[in-house]
mmCIF file as gemmi writes it, N, C-alpha and C atoms, coordinates in Angstrom:
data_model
loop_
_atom_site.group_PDB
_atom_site.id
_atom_site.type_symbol
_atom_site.label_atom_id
_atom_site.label_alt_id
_atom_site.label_comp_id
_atom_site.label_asym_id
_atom_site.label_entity_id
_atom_site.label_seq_id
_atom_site.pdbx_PDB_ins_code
_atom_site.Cartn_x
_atom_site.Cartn_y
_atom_site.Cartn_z
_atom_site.occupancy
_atom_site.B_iso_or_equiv
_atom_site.pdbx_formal_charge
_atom_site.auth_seq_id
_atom_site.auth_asym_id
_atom_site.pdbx_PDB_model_num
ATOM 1 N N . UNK Axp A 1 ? 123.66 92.06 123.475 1 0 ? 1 A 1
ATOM 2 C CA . UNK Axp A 1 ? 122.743 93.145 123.744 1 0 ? 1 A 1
ATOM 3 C C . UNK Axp A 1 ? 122.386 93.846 122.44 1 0 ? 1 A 1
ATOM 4 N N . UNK Axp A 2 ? 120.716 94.541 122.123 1 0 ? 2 A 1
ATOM 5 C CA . UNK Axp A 2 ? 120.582 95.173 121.252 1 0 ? 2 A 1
ATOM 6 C C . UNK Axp A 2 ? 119.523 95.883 121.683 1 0 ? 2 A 1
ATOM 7 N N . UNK Axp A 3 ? 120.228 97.258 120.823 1 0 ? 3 A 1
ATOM 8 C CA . UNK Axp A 3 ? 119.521 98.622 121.261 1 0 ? 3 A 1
ATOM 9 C C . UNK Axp A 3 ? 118.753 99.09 119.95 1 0 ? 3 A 1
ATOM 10 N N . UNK Axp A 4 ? 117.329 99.185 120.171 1 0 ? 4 A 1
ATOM 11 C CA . UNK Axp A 4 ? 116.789 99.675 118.631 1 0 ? 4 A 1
ATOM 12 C C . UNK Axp A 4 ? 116.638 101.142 119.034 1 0 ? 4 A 1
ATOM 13 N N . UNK Axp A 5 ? 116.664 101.833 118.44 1 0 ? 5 A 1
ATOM 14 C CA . UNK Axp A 5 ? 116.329 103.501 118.413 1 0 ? 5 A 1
ATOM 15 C C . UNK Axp A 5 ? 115.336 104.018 117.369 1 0 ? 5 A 1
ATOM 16 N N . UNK Axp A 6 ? 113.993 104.469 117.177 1 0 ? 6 A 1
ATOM 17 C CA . UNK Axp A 6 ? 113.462 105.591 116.279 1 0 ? 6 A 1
ATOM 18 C C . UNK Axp A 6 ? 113.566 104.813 114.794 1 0 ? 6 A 1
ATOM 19 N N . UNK Axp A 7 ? 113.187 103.223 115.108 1 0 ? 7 A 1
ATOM 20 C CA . UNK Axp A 7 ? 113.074 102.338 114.124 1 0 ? 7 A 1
ATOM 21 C C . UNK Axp A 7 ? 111.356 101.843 113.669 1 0 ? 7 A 1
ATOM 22 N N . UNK Axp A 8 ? 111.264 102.054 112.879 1 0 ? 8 A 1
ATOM 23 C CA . UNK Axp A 8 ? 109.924 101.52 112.163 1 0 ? 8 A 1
ATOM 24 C C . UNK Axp A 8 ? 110.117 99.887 111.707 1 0 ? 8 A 1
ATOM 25 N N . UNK Axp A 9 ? 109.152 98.856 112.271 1 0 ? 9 A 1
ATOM 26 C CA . UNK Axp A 9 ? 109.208 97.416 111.698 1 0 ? 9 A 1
ATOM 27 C C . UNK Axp A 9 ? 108.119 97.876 111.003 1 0 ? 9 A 1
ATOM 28 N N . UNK Axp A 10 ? 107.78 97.303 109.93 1 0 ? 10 A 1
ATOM 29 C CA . UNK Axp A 10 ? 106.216 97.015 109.229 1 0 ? 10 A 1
ATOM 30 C C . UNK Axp A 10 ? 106.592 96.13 108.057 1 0 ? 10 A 1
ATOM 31 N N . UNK Axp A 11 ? 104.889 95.534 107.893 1 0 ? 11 A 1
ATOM 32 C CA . UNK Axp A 11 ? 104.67 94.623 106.698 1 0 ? 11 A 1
ATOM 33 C C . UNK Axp A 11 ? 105.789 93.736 106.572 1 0 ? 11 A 1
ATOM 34 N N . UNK Axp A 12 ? 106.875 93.097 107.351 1 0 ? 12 A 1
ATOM 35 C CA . UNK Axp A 12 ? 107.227 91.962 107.62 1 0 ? 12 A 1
ATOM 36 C C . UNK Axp A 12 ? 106.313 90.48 108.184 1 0 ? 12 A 1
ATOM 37 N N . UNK Axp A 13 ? 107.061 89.51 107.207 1 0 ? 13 A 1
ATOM 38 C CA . UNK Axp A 13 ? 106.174 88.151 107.498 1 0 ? 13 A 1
ATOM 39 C C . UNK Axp A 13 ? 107.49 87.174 107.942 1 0 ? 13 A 1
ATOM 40 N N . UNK Axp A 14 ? 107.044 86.436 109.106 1 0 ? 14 A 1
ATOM 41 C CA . UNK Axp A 14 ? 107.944 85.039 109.286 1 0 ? 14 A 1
ATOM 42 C C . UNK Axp A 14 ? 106.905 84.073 110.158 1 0 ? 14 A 1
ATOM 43 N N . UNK Axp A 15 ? 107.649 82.798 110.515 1 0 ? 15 A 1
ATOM 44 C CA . UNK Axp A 15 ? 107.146 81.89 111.527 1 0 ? 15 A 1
ATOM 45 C C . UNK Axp A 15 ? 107.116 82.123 112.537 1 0 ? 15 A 1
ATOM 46 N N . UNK Axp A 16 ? 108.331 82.978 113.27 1 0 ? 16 A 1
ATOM 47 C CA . UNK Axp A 16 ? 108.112 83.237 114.657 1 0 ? 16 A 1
ATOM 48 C C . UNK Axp A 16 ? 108.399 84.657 114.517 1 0 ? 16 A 1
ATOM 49 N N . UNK Axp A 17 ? 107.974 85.628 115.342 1 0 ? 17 A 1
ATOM 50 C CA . UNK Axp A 17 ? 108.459 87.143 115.232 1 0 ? 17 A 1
ATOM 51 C C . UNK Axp A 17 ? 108.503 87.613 114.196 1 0 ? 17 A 1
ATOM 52 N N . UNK Axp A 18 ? 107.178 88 113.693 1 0 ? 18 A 1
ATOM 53 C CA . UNK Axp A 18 ? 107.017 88.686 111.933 1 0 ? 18 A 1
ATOM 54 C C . UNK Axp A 18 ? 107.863 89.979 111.862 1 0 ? 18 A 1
ATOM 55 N N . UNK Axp A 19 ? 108.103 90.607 112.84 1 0 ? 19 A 1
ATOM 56 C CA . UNK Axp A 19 ? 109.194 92.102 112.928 1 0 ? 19 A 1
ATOM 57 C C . UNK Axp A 19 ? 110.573 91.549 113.818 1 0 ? 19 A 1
ATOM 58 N N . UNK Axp A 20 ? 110.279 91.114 114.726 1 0 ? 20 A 1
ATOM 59 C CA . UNK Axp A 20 ? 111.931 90.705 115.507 1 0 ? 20 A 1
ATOM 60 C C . UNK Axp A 20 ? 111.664 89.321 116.267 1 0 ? 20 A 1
ATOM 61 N N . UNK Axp A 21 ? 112.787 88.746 115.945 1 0 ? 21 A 1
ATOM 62 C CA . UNK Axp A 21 ? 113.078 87.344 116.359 1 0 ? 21 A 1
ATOM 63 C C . UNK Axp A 21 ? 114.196 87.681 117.375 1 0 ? 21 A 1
ATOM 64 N N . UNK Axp A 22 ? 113.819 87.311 118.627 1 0 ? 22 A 1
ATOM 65 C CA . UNK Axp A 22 ? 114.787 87.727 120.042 1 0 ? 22 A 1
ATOM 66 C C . UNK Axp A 22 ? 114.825 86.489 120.783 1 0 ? 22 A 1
ATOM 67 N N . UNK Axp A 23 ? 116.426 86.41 120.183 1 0 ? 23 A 1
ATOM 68 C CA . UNK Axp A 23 ? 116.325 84.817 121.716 1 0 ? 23 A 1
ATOM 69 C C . UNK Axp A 23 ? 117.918 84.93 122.503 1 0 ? 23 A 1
ATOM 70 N N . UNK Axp A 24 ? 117.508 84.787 123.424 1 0 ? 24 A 1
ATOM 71 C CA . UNK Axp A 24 ? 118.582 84.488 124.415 1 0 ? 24 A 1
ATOM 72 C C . UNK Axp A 24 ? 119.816 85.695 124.696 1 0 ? 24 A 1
ATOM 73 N N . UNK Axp A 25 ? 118.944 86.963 124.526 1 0 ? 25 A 1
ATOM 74 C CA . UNK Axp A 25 ? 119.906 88.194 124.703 1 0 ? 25 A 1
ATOM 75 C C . UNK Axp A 25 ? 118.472 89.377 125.401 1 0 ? 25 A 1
ATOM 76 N N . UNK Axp A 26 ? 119.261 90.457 125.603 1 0 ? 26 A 1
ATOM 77 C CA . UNK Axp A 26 ? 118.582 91.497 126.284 1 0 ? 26 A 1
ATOM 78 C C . UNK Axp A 26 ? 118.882 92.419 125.51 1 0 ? 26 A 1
ATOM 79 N N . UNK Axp A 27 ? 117.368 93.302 125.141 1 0 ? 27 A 1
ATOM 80 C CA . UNK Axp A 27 ? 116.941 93.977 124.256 1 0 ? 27 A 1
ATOM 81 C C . UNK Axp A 27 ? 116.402 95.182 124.259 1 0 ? 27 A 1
ATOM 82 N N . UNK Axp A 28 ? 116.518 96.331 123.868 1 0 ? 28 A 1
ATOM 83 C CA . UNK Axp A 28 ? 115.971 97.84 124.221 1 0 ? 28 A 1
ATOM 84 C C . UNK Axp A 28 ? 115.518 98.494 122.55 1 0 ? 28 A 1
ATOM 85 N N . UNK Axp A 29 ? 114.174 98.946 123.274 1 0 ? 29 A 1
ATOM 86 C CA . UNK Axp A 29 ? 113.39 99.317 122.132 1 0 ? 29 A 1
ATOM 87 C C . UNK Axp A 29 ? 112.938 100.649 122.433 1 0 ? 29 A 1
ATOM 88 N N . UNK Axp A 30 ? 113.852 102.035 121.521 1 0 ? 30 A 1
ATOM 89 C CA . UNK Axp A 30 ? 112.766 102.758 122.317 1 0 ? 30 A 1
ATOM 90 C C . UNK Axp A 30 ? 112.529 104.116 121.134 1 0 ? 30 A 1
ATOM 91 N N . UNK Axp A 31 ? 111.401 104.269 121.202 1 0 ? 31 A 1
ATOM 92 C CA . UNK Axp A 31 ? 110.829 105.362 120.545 1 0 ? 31 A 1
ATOM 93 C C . UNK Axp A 31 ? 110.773 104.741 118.666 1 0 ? 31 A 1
ATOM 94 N N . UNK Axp A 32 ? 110.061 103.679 118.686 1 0 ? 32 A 1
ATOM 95 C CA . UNK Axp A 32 ? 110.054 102.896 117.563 1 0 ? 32 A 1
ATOM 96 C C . UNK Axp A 32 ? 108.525 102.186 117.709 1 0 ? 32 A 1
ATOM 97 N N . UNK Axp A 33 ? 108.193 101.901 116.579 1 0 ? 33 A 1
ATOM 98 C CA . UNK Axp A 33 ? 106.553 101.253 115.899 1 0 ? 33 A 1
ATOM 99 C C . UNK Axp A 33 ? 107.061 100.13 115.586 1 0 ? 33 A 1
ATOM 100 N N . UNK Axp A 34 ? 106.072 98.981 115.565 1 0 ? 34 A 1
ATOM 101 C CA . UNK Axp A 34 ? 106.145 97.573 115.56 1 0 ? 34 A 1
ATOM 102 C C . UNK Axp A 34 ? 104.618 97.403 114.68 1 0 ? 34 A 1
ATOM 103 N N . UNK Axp A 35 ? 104.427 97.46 113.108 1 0 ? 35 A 1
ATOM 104 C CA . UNK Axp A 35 ? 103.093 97.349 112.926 1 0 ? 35 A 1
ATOM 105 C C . UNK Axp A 35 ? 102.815 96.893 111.722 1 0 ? 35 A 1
ATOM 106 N N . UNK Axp A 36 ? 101.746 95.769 111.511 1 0 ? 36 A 1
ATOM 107 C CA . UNK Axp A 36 ? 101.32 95.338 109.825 1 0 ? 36 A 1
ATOM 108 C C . UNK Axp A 36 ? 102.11 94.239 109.724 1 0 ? 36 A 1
ATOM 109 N N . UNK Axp A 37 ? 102.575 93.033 111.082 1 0 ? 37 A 1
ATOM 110 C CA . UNK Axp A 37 ? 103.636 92.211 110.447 1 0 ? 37 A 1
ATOM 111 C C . UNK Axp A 37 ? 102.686 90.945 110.634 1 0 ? 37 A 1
ATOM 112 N N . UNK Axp A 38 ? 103.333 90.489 110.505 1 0 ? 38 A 1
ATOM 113 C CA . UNK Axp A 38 ? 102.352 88.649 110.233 1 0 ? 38 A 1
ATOM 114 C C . UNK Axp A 38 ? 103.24 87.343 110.98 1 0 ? 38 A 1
ATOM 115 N N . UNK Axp A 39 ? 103.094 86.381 111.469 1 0 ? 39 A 1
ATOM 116 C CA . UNK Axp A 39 ? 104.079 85.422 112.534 1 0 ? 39 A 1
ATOM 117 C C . UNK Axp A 39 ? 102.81 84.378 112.306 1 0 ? 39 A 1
ATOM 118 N N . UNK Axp A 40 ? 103.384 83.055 112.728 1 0 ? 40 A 1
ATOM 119 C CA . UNK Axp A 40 ? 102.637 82.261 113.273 1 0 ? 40 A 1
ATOM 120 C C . UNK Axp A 40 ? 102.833 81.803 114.724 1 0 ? 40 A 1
ATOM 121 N N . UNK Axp A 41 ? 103.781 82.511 115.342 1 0 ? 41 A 1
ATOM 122 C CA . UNK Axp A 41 ? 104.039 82.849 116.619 1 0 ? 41 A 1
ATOM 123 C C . UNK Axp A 41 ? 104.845 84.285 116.872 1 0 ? 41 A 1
ATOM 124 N N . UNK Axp A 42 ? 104.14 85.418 117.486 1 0 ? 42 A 1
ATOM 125 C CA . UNK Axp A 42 ? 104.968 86.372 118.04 1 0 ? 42 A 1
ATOM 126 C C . UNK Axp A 42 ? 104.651 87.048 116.902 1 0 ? 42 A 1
ATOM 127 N N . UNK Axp A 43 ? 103.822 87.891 115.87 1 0 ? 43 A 1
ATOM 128 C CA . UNK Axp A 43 ? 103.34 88.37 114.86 1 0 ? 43 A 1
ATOM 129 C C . UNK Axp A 43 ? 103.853 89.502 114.578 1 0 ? 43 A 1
ATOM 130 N N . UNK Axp A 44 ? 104.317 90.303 116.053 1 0 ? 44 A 1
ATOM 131 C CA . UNK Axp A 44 ? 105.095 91.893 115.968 1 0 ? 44 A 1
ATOM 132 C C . UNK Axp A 44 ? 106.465 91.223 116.007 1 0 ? 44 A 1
ATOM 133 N N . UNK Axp A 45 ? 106.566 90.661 117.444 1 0 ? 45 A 1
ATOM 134 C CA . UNK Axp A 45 ? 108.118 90.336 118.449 1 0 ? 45 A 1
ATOM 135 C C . UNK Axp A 45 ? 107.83 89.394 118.992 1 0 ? 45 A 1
ATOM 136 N N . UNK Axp A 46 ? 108.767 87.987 118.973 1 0 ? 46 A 1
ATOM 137 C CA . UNK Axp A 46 ? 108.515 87.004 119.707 1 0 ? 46 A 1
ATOM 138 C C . UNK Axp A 46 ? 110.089 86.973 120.459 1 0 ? 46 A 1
ATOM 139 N N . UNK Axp A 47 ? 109.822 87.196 121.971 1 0 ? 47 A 1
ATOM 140 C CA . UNK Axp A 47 ? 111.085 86.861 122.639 1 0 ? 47 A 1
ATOM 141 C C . UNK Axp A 47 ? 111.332 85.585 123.236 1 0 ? 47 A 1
ATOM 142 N N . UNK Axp A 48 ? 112.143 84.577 123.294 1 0 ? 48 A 1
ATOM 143 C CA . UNK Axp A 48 ? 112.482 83.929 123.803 1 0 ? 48 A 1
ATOM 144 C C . UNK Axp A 48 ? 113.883 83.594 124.737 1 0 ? 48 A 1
ATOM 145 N N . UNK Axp A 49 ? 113.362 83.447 126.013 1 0 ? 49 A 1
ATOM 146 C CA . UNK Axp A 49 ? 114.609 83.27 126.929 1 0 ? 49 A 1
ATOM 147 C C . UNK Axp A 49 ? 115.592 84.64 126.816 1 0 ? 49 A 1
ATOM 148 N N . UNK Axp A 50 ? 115.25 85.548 126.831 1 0 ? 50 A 1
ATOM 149 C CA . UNK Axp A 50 ? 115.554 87.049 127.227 1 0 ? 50 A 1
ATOM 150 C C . UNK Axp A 50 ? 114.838 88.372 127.768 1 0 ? 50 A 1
ATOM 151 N N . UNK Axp A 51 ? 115.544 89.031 127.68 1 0 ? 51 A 1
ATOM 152 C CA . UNK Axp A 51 ? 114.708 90.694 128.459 1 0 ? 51 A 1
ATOM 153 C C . UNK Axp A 51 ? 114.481 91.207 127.617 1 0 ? 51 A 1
ATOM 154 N N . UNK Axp A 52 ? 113.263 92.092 127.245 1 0 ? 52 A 1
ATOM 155 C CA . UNK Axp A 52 ? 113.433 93.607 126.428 1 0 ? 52 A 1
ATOM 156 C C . UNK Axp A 52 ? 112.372 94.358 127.273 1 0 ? 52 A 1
ATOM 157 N N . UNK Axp A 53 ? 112.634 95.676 126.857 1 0 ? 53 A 1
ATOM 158 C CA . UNK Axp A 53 ? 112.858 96.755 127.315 1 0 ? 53 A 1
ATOM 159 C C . UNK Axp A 53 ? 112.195 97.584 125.995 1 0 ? 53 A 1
ATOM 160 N N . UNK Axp A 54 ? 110.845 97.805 126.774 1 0 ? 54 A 1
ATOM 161 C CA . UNK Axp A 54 ? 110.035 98.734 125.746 1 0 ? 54 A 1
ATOM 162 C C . UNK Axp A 54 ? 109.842 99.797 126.175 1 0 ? 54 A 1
ATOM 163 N N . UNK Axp A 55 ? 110.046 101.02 125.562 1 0 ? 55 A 1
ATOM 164 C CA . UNK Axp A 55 ? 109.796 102.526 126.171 1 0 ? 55 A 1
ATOM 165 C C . UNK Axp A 55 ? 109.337 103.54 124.795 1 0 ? 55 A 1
ATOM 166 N N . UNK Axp A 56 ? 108.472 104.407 125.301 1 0 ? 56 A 1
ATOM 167 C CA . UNK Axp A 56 ? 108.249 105.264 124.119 1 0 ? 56 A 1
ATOM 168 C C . UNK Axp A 56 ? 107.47 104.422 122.576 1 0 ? 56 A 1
ATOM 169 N N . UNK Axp A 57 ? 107.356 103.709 122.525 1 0 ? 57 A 1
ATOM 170 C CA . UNK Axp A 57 ? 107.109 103.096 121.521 1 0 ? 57 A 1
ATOM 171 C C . UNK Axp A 57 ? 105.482 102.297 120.92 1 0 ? 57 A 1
ATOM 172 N N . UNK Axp A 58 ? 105.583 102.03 119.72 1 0 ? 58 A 1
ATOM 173 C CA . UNK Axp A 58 ? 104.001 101.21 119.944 1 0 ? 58 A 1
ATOM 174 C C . UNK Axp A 58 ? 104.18 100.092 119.095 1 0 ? 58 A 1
ATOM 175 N N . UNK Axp A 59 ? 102.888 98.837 119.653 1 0 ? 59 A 1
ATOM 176 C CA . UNK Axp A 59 ? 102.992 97.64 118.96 1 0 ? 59 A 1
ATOM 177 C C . UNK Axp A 59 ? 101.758 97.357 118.557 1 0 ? 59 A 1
ATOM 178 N N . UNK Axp A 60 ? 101.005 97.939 117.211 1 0 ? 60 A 1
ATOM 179 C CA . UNK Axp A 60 ? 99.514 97.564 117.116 1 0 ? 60 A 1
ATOM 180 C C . UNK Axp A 60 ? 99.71 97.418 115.541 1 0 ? 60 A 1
ATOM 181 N N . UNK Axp A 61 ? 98.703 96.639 115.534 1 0 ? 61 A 1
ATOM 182 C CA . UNK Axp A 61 ? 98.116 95.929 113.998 1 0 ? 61 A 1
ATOM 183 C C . UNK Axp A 61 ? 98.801 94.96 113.522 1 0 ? 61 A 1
ATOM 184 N N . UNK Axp A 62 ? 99.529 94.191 114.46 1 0 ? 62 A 1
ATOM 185 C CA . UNK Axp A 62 ? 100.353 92.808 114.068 1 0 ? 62 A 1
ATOM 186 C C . UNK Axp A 62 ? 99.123 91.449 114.153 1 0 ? 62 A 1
ATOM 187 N N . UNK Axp A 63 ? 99.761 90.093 113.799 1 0 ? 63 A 1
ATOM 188 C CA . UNK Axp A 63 ? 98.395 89.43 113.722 1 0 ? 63 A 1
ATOM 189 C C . UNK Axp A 63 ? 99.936 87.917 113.732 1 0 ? 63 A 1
ATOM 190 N N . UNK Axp A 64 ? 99.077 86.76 114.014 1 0 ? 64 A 1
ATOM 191 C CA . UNK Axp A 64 ? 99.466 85.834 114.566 1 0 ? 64 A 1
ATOM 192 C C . UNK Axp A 64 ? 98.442 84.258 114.107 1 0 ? 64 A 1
ATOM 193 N N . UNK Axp A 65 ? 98.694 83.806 113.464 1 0 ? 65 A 1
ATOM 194 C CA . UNK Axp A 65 ? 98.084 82.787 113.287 1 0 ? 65 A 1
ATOM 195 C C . UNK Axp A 65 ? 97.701 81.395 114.504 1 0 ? 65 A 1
ATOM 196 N N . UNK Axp A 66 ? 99.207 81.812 115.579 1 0 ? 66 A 1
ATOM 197 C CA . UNK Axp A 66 ? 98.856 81.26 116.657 1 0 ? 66 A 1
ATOM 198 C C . UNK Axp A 66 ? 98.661 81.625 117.936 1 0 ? 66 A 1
ATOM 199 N N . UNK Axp A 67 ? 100.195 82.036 119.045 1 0 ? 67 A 1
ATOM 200 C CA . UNK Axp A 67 ? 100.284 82.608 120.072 1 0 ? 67 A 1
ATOM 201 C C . UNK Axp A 67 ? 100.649 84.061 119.634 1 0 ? 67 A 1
ATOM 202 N N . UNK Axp A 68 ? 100.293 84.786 120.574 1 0 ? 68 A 1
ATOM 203 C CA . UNK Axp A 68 ? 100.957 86.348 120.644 1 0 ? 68 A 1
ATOM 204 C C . UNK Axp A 68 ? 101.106 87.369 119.556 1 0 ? 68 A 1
ATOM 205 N N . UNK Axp A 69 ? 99.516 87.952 119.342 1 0 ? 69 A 1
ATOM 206 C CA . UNK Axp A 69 ? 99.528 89.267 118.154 1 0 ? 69 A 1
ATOM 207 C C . UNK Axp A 69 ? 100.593 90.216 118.07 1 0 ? 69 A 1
ATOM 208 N N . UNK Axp A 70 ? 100.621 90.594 119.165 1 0 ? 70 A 1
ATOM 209 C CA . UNK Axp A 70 ? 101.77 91.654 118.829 1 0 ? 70 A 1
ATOM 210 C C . UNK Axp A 70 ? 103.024 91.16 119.557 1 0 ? 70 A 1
ATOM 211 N N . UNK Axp A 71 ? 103.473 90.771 120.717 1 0 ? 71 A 1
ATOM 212 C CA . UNK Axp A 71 ? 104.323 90.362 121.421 1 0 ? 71 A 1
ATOM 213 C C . UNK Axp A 71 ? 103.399 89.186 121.91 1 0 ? 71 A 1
ATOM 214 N N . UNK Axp A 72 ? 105.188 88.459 122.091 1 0 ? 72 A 1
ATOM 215 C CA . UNK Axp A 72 ? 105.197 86.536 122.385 1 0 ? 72 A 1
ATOM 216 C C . UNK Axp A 72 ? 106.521 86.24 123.037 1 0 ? 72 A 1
């Protein structure tokens, strides 16, 4: 399990999930920005084979070369 709190992602780059790479666990996000990251899948957050749990929070200006600008 992972709990983010009053966390800023930005201007992160990867292949999958340019801000968070989530697989196979359950996830809580809350009162935190997701923005300016780059992926070629999942550009903000790419989850795979788990839960998250978004509250309070925002996911804009991420970008994706393939599936899923901001969330995947």
């Amino acid at each position: 399990e992972l709990d983010i709190s009053s966390t800023h992602f930005s201007a992160n780059h990867s292949l999958a999930g340019g801000a968070l790479y989530l697989e196979g666990l359950r996830a809580t996000i809350i009162n935190s920005a997701i923005s300016e990251n780059h992926a070629t899948a999942g550009g903000g957050v790419y989850v795979s084979r788990g839960n998250v749990y978004i509250s309070a929070s925002t996911i804009v200006d991420n970008a994706s070369t393939g599936s899923g600008g901001g969330l995947y």
